[in-house]
Amino acid sequence: MRTIPVPREGESFDGSTAVVPGSPSVVARWCAAQGWPVHPLAPGRKTPVRNCPRCQAGRHDPATCPCIAAGRPCHGFHAATTDPALIARWWASSPSPGVGVACGPAGLVVIDIDAHQAPVPDRGQLLPGIRIPEGVRLDGLASGFDTLALLAAYRGQTAPAEDEHTLRVRTPSGGLHVWYRNPDTSVRYRCSTGSARHPALAWQVDVRAQGGYIVAPGTRTPQGVYRAEGTVRRPAVLPEWLGSELRRTGHVSEPRKNDVPASASPLTAAPPRRRPVFAEQIVEPLITLVAECAAAPEGTGFTEKLNRAAYTAGGLVGAGHLDHGTIRDRLVRVAHHARPWQQARNEKIVDDALAVGSVRPLHLKGRP
Ligand SMILES: [Zn+2]
Ligand SMILES: [Zn+2]
């Protein structure tokens, strides 16, 4: 059992280091000491550092990328590591990169509660799979804090946002990341976005797990700092009721044949299997078809093409080949460019198709 104290703001990792107290390099080393692979985020941002020019230009599989083998942080969470030497190198630069944690290999399930200004949907869409009776007043319900509290209340449990036994990180936009440890590595939880219909835990509540990463506490963006709340600095075991809810809402991937347990590859987020077919090679041509719909306002088969791209991407996310947040952003951006007047509809198509696709993981084992 590791007993490394978590640095609080202004505290250093331990007395022997020359790093700036509370700096990202301290956080990165602390995360790695917990067994959580880390990767650098672009300074001031919550997204990974850019790939090198070669990796930006070429579409190839992160698992076979020579950059990762050579210790360069290309391909976001695929490059994540617990190697102290690599971490020392990656976080030596200035301004210091923020810290991303690859949730899957870290065995983490993070509940990402949003408080975005958005119109509240119909009560049938607040808690997927649960009918909220008309008699229940929903005045004042405005965010993921409320929907998740409602779900917890239905189950007679403490709302995760109020769970003082686990690491909780306040985000600059007023959201909250509630960190939990997956106690059973044979169960693989998958990511979701709370604006999708399925799988989703609750409206404005995202799940970050296999195939995703989470911003570590201490990371600074122009909007503010990701700041740990209260005094607890370690993730508690995922509460049983929450595990059941994740299973009920389609967040559990069935174990695959020849699966490699997460604990077998502590040094890198990328699965050690070779994958000669690259996720990007499959999805990029489909995204190009969507982009080309910008040429005409109708009659281009836009919806079908967007559906197909997002569904396929969902399968690749479900299998851990693509990061959910990254590919969703890209699909939404391309869709908005082609059909800027129907942004809500674009997002709905993307979220729904990603969700349905991720239930059918697309494993890349050989050339088509
Ligand atoms: Zn590269
Ligand atoms: Zn590469």
Tab-separated table of C-alpha atoms in Angstrom, residues 46 112-120 142-145 171 173-175 193 195 203-206:
chain	number	residue	atom	x	y	z
A	46	LYS	CA	-7.154	20.845	-20.835
A	112	ASP	CA	-17.508	14.427	-14.381
A	113	ILE	CA	-20.334	16.661	-13.205
A	114	ASP	CA	-21.024	19.694	-15.379
A	115	ALA	CA	-22.725	22.939	-14.559
A	116	HIS	CA	-23.069	24.310	-18.072
A	117	GLN	CA	-25.704	26.867	-18.908
A	118	ALA	CA	-28.053	24.835	-21.073
A	119	PRO	CA	-31.779	24.411	-21.532
A	120	VAL	CA	-33.070	21.645	-19.256
A	142	ALA	CA	-30.207	23.205	-13.640
A	143	SER	CA	-27.105	21.040	-13.854
A	144	GLY	CA	-25.458	17.668	-13.485
A	145	PHE	CA	-25.193	18.288	-9.747
A	171	THR	CA	-13.062	22.555	-12.329
A	173	SER	CA	-16.067	26.123	-15.028
A	174	GLY	CA	-17.733	25.204	-11.721
A	175	GLY	CA	-18.032	21.490	-12.446
A	193	THR	CA	-21.233	12.100	-22.331
A	195	SER	CA	-25.850	14.841	-23.348
A	203	TRP	CA	-27.956	14.725	-17.900
A	204	GLN	CA	-24.777	16.893	-17.654
A	205	VAL	CA	-22.824	14.048	-16.096
A	206	ASP	CA	-19.971	12.496	-18.083
